[in-house]
PDB file of C-alpha atoms in Angstrom:
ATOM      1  CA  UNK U1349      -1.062 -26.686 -18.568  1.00  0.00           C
ATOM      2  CA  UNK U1350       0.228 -27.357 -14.861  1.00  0.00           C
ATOM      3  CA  UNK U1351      -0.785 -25.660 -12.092  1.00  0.00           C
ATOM      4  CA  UNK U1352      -3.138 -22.560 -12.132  1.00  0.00           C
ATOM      5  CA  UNK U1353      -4.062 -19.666 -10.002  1.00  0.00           C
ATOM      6  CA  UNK U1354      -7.413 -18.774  -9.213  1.00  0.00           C
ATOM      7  CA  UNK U1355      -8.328 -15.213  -9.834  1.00  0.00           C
ATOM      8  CA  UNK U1356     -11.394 -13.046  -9.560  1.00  0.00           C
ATOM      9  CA  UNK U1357     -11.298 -12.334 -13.451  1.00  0.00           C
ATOM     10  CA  UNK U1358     -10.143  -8.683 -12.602  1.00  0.00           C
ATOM     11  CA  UNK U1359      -6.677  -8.972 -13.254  1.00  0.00           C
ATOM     12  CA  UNK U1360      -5.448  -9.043  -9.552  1.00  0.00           C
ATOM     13  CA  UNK U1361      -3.835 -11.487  -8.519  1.00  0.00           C
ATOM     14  CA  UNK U1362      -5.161 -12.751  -5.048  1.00  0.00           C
ATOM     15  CA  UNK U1363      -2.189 -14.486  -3.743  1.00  0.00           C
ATOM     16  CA  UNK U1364      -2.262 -17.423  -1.277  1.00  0.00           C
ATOM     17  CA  UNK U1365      -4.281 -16.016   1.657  1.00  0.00           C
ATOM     18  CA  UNK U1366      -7.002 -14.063  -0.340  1.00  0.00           C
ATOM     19  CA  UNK U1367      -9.895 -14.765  -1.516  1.00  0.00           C
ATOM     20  CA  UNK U1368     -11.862 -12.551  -4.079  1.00  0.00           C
ATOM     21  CA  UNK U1369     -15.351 -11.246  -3.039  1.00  0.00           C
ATOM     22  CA  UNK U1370     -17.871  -9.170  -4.334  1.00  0.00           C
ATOM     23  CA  UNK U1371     -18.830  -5.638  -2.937  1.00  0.00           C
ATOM     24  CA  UNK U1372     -21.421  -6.301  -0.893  1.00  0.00           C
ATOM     25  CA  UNK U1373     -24.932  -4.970  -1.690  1.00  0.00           C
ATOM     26  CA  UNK U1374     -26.148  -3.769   1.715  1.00  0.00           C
ATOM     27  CA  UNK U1375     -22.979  -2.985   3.283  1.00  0.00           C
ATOM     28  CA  UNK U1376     -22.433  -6.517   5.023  1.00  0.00           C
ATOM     29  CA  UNK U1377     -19.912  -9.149   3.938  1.00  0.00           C
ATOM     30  CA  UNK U1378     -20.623 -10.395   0.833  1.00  0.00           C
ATOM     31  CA  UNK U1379     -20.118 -13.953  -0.189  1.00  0.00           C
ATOM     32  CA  UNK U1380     -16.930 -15.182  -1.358  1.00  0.00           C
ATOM     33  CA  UNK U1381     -16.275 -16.496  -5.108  1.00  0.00           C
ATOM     34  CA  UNK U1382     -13.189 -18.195  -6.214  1.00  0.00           C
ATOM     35  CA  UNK U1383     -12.613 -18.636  -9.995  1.00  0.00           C
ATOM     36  CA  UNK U1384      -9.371 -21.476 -10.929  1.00  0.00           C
ATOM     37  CA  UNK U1385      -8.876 -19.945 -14.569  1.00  0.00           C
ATOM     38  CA  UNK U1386      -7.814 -22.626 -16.747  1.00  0.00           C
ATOM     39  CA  UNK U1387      -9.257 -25.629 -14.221  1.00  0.00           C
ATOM     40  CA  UNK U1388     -10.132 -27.665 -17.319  1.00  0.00           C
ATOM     41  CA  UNK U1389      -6.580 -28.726 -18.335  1.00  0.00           C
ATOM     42  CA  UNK U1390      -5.193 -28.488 -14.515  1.00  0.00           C
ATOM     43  CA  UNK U1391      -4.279 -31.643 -12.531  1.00  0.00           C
ATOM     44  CA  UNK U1392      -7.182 -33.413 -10.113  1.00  0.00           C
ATOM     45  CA  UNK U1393      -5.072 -33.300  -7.324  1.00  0.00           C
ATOM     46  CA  UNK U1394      -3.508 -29.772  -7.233  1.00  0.00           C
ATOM     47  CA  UNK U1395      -7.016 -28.555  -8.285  1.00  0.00           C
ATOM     48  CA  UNK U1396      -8.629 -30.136  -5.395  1.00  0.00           C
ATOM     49  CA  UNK U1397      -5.779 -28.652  -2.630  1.00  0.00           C
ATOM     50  CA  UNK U1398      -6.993 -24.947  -4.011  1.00  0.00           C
ATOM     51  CA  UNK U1399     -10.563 -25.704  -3.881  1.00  0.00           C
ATOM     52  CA  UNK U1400     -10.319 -26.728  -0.535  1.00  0.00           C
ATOM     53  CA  UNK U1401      -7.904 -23.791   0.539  1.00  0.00           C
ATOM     54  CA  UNK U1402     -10.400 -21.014  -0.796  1.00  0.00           C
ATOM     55  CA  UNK U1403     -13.261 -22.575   0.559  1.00  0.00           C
ATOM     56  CA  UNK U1404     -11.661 -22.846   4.004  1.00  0.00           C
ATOM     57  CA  UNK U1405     -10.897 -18.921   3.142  1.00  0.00           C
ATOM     58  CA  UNK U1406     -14.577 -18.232   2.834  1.00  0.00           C
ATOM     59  CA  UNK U1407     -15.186 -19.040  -0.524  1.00  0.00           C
ATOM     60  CA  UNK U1408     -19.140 -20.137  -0.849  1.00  0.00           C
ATOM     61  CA  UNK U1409     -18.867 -20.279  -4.575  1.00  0.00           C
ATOM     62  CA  UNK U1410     -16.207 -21.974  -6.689  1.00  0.00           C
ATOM     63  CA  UNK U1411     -16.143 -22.211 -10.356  1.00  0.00           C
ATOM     64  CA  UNK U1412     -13.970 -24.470 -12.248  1.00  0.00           C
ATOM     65  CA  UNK U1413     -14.031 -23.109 -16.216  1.00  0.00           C
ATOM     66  CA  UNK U1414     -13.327 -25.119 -18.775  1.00  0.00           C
ATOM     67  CA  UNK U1415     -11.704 -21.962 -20.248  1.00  0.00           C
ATOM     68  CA  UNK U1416     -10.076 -23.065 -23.675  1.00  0.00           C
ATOM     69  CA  UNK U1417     -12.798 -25.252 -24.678  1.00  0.00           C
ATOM     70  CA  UNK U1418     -10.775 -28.285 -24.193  1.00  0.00           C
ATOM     71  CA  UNK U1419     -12.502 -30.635 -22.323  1.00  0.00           C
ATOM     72  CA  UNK U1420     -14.629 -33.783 -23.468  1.00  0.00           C
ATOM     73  CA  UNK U1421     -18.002 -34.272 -21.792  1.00  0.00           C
ATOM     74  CA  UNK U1422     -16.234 -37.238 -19.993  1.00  0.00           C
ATOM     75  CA  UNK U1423     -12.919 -35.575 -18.593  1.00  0.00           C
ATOM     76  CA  UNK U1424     -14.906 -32.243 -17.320  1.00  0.00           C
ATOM     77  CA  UNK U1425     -17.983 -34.177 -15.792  1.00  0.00           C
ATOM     78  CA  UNK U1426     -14.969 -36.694 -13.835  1.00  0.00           C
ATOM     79  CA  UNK U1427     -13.242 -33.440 -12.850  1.00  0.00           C
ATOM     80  CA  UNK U1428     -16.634 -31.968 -10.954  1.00  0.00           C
ATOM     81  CA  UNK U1429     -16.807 -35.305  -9.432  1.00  0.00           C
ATOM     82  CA  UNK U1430     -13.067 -35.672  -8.078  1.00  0.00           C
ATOM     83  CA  UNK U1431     -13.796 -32.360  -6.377  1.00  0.00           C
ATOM     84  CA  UNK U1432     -17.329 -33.730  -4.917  1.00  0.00           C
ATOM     85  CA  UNK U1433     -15.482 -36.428  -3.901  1.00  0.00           C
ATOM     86  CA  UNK U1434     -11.714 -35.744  -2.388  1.00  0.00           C
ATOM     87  CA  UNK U1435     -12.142 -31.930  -1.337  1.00  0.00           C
ATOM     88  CA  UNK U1436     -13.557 -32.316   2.666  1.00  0.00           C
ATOM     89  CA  UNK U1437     -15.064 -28.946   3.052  1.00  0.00           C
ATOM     90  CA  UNK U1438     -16.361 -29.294  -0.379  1.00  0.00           C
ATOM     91  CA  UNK U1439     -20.351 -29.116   1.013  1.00  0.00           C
ATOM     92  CA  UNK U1440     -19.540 -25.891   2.507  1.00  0.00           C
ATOM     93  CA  UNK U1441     -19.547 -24.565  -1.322  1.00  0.00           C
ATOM     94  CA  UNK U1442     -21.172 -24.497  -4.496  1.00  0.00           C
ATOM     95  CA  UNK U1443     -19.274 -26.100  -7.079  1.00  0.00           C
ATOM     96  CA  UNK U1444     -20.106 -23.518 -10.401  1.00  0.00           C
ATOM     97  CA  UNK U1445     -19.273 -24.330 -14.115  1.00  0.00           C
ATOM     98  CA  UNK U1446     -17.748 -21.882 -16.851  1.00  0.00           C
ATOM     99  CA  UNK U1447     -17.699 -23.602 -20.610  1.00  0.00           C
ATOM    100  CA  UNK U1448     -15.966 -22.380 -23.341  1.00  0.00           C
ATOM    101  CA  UNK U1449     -17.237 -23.997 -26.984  1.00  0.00           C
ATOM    102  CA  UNK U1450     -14.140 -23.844 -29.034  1.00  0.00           C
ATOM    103  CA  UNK U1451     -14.529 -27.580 -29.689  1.00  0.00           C
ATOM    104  CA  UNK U1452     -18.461 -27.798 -29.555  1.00  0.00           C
ATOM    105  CA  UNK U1453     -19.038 -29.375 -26.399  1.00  0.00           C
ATOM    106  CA  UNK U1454     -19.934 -25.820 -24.078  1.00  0.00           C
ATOM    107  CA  UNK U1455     -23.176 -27.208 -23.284  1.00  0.00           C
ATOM    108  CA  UNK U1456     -22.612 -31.128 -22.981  1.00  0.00           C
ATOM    109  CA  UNK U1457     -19.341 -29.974 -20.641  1.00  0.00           C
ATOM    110  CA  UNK U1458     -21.528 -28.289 -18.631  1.00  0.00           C
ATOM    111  CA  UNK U1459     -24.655 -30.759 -18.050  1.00  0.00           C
ATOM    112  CA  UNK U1460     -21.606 -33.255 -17.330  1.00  0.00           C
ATOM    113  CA  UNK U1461     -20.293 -31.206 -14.543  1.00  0.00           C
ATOM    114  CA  UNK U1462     -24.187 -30.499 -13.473  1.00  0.00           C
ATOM    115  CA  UNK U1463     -24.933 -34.520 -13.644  1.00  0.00           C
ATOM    116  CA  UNK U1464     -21.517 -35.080 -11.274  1.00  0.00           C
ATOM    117  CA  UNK U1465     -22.866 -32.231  -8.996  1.00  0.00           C
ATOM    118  CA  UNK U1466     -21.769 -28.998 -10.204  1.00  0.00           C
ATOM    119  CA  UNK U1467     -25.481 -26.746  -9.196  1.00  0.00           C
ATOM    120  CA  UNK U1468     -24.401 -23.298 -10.584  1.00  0.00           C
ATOM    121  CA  UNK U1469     -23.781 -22.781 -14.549  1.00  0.00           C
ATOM    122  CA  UNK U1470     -22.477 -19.449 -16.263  1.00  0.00           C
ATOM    123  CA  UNK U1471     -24.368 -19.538 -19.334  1.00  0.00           C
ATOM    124  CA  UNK U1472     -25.103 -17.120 -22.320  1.00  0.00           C
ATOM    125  CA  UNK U1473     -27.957 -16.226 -24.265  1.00  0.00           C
ATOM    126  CA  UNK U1474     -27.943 -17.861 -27.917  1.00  0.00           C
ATOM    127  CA  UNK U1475     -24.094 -19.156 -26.565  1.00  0.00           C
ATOM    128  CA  UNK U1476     -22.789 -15.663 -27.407  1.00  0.00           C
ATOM    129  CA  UNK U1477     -19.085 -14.729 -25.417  1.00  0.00           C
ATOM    130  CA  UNK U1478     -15.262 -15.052 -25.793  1.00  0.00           C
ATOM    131  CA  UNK U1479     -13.545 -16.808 -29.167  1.00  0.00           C
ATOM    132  CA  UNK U1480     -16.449 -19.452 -30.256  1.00  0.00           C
ATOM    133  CA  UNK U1481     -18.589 -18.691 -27.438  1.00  0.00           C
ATOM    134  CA  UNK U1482     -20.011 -20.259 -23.861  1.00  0.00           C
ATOM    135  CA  UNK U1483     -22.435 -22.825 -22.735  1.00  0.00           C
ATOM    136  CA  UNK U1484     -25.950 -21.596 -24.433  1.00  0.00           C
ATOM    137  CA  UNK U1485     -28.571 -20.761 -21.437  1.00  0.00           C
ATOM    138  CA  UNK U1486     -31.525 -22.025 -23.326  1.00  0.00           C
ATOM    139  CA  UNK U1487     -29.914 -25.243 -24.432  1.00  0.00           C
ATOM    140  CA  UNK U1488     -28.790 -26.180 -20.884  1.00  0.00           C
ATOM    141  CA  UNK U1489     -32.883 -25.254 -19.473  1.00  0.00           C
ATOM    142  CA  UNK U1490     -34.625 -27.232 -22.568  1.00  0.00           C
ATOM    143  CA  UNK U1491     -32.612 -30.053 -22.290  1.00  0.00           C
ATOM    144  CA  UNK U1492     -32.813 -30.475 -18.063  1.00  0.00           C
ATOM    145  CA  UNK U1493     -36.601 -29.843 -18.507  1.00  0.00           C
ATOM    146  CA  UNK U1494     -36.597 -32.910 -21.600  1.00  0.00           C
ATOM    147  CA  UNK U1495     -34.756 -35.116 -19.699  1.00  0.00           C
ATOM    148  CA  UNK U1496     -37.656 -35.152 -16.174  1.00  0.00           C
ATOM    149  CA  UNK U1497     -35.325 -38.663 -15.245  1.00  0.00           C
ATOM    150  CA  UNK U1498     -32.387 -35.688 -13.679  1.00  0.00           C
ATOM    151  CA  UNK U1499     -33.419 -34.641 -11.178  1.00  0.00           C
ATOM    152  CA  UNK U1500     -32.498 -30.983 -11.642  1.00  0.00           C
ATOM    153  CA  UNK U1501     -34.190 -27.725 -13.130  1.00  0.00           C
ATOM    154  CA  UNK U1502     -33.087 -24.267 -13.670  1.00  0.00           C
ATOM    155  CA  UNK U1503     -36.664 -22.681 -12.756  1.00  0.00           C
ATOM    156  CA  UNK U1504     -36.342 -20.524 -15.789  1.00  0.00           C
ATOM    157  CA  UNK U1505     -39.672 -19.356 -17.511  1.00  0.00           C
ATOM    158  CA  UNK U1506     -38.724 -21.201 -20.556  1.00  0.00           C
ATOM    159  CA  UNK U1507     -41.440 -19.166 -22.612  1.00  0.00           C
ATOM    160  CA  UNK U1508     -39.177 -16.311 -22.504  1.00  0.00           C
ATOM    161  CA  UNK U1509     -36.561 -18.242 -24.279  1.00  0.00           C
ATOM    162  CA  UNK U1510     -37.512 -16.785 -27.973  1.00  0.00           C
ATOM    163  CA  UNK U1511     -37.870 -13.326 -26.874  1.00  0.00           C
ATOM    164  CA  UNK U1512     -34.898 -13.431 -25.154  1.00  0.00           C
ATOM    165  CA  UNK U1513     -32.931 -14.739 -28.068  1.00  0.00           C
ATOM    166  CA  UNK U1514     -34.077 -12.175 -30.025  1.00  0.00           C
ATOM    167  CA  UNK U1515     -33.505  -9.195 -28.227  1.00  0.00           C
ATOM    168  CA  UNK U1516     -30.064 -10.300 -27.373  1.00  0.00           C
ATOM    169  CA  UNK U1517     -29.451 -10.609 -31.175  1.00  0.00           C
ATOM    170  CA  UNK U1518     -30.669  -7.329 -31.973  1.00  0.00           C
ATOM    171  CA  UNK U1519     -29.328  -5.127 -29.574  1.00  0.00           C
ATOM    172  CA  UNK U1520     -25.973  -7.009 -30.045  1.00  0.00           C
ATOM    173  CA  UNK U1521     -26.625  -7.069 -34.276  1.00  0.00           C
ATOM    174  CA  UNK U1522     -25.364 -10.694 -33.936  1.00  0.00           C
ATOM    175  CA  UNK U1523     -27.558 -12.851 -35.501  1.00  0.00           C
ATOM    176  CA  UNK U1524     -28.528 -16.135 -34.425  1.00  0.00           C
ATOM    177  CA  UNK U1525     -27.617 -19.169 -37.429  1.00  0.00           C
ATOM    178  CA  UNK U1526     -30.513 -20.404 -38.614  1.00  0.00           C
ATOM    179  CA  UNK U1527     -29.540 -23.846 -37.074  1.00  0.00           C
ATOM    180  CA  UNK U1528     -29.011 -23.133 -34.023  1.00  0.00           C
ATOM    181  CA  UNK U1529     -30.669 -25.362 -30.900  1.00  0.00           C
ATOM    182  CA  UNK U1530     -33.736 -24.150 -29.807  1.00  0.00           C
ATOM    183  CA  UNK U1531     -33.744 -20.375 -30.873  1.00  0.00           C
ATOM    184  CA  UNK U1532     -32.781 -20.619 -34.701  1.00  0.00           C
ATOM    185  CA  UNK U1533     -35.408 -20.324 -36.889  1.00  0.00           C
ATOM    186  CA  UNK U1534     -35.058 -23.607 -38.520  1.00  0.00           C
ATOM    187  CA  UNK U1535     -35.053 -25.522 -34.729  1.00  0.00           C
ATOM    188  CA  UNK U1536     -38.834 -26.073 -35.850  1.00  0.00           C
ATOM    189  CA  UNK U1537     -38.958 -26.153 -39.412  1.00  0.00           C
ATOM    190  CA  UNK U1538     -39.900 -29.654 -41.140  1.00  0.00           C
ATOM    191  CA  UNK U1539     -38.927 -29.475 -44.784  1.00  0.00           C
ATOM    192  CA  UNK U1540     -38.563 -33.290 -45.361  1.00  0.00           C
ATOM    193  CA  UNK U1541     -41.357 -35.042 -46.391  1.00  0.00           C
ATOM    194  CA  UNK U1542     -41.291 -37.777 -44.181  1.00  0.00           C
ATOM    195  CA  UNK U1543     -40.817 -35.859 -41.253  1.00  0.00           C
ATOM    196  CA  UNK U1544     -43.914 -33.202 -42.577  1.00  0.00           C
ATOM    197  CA  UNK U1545     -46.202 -36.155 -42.695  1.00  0.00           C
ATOM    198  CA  UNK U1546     -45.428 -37.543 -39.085  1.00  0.00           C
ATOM    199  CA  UNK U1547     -45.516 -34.360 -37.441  1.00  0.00           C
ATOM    200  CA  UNK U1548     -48.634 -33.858 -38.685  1.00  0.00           C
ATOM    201  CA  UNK U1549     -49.774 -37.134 -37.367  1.00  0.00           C
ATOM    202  CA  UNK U1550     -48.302 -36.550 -34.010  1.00  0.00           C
ATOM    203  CA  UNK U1551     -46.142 -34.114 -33.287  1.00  0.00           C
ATOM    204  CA  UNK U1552     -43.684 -35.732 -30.708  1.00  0.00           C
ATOM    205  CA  UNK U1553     -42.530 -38.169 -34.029  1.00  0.00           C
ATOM    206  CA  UNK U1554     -39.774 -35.305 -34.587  1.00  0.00           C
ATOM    207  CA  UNK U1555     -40.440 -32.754 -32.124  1.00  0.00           C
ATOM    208  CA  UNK U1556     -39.264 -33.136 -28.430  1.00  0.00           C
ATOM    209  CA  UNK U1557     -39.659 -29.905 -27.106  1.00  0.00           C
ATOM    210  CA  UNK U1558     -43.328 -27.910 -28.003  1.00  0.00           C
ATOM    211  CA  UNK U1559     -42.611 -24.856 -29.741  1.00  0.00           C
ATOM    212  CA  UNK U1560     -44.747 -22.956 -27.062  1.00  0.00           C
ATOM    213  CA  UNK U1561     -42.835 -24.210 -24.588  1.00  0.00           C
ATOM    214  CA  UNK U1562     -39.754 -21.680 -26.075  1.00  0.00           C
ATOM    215  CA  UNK U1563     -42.406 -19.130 -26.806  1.00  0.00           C
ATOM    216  CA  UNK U1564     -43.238 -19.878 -30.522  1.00  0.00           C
ATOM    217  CA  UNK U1565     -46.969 -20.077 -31.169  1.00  0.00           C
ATOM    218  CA  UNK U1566     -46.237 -23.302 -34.046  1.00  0.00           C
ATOM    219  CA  UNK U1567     -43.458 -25.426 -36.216  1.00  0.00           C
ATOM    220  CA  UNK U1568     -43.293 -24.728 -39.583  1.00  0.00           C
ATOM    221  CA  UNK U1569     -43.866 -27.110 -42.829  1.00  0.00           C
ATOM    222  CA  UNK U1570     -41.369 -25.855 -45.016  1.00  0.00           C
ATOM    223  CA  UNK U1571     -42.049 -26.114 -48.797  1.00  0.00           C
ATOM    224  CA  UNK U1572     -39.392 -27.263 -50.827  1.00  0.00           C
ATOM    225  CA  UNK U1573     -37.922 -30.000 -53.014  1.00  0.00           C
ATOM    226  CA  UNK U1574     -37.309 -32.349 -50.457  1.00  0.00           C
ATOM    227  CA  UNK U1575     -41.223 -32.803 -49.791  1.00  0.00           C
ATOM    228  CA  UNK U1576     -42.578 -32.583 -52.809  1.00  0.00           C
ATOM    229  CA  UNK U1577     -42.790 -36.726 -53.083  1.00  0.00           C
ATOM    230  CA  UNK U1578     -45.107 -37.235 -50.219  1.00  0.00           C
ATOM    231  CA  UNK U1579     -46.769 -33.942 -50.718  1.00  0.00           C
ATOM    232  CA  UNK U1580     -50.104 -35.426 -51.529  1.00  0.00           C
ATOM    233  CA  UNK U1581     -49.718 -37.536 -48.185  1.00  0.00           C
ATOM    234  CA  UNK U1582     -48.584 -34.420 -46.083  1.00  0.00           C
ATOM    235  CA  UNK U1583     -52.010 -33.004 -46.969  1.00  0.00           C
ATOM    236  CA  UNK U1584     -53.911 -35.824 -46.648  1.00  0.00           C
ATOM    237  CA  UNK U1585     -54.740 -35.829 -50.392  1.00  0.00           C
ATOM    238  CA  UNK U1586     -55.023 -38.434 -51.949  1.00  0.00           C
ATOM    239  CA  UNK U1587     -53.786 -36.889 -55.486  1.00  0.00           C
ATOM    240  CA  UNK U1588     -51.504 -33.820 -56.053  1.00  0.00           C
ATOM    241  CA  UNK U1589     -54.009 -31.937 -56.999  1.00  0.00           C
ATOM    242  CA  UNK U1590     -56.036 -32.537 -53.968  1.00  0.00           C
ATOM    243  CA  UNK U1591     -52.959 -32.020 -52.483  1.00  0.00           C
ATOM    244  CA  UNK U1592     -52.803 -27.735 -53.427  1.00  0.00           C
ATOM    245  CA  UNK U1593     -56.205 -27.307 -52.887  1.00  0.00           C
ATOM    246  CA  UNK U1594     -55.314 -28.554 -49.416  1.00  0.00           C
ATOM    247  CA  UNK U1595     -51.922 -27.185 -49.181  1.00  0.00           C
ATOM    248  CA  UNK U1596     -53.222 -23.211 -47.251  1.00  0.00           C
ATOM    249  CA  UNK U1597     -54.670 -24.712 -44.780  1.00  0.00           C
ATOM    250  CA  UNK U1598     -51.130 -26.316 -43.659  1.00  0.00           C
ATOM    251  CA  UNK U1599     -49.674 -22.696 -43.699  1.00  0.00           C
ATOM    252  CA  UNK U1600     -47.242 -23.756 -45.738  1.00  0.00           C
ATOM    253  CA  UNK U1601     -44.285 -21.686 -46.172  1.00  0.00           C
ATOM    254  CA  UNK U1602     -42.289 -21.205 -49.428  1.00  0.00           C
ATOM    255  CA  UNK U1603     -38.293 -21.503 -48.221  1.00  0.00           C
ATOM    256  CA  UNK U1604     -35.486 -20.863 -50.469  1.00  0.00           C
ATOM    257  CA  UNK U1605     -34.828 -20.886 -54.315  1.00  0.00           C
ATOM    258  CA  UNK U1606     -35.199 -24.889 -54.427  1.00  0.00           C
ATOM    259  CA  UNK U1607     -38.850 -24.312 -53.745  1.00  0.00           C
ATOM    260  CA  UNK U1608     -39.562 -23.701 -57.958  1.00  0.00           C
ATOM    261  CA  UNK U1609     -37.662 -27.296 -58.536  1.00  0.00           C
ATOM    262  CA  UNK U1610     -41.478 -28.423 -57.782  1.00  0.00           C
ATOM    263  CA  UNK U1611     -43.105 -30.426 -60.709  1.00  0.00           C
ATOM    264  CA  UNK U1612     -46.109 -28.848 -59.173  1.00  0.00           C
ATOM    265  CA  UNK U1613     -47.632 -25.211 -59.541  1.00  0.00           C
ATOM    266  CA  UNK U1614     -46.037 -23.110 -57.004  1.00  0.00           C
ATOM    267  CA  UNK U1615     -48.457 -20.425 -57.592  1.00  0.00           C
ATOM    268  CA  UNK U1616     -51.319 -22.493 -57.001  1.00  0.00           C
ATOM    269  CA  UNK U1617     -50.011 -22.407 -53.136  1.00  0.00           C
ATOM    270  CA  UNK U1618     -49.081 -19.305 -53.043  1.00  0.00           C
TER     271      UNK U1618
END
């Protein structure tokens, strides 16, 4: 889009010479946080010149939003490192990240510009915020604490995640899609058979984050037509009817209409 000015996301303008800052908590000078709206789509160099005049302003904090959602992972994580890279007073700042999700990529935007060394993220519980939403807090903490190879963590309680996600979704009466990474309700739900069986053996077959590491006290088994083949092998029967005598102890949950396409006796599990 060209050039851009930054802005302090209150409508004024700053001009050339100012910077904005917060009100300062205590009555002394607060620190100073620069915001180039639109930096996802605005040119390396001319980006870098304003990073580099804010900071020598007194700028301590300067985030570069991907604010249309634009960006691939790729293009956003080589912008953070241009800046790291080509702006000289750029260690006299921390470089902060702002990810729109209009195209999907909100959270891998963001652990690009984190892995290219962006070490502040604006984030959003369950991804809620403008148009299709921002960079979802609890992906961008579950997936820094899978991956123990980067060296970075958010030192979030992580076991507040679920309780979190709900609240926000009541208060706001948004709720959260049942797909959703880590907080919806199917994030650890098995319903295929093949995938019941080995998470029984060993839960890390198809599970790389434990539930109770989110808060949730278990995954579900979810009973429906898509198990019922290796039923008798989920329950370490070795007949279907061994299979429902067996099948409470699995806390099994009937999900969805599909779950009477059984050639079994449904009621004999419930």
């Amino acid at each position: 889009t060209g050039r851009q000015k930054t802005g302090s996301g209150n409508g004024k303008d700053p001009g050339n010479d100012e910077v904005p800052r917060d009100p300062p908590a205590d009555g002394g000078e607060a620190l100073g946080r620069a915001y180039a709206e639109d930096a996802g789509r605005t040119e390396e160099e001319y980006l870098a010149r304003v990073v580099e005049a804010v900071i020598k302003a007194g700028a301590t904090v300067v985030n570069i939003p991907d604010t249309t959602g634009y960006c691939l992972p790729n293009e956003y994580g080589a912008k953070i490192a241009y800046l790291m890279n080509h702006v000289p007073n750029i260690d006299k700042a921390i470089i902060s990240t702002h990810c729109h999700n209009d195209l999907g990529m909100a959270t891998a935007n963001t652990l690009s510009a984190v892995l290219n060394g962006a070490r502040q993220a604006e984030v959003t519980i369950n991804g809620i915020g403008e148009r299709a939403g921002n960079t979802s807090l609890e992906e961008v903490v579950m997936t820094l604490r899978c991956h123990k190879d980067v060296a970075v963590d958010t030192n979030i309680n992580s076991r507040l995640i679920t309780k979190a996600s709900h609240l926000v979704s009541s208060l706001m009466n948004m709720p959260v899609q049942p797909n959703k990474a880590i907080v919806g309700r199917n994030a650890f739900a098995h319903s295929s058979g093949i995938h019941q069986d080995g998470v029984l053996k060993h839960r890390q077959t198809y599970e790389i984050i434990d539930p109770q590491d989110i808060g949730l006290n278990e995954s579900v088994i979810a009973l429906t037509a898509r198990m019922i083949p290796g039923l008798h092998v989920l329950c370490g029967a070795r007949t279907p009817e061994q299979a429902i005598d067996n099948a409470g102890a699995l806390h099994i949950a009937l999900e969805g209409a599909d779950a009477v396409q059984m050639k079994w006796d449904v009621d004999a599990i419930s």
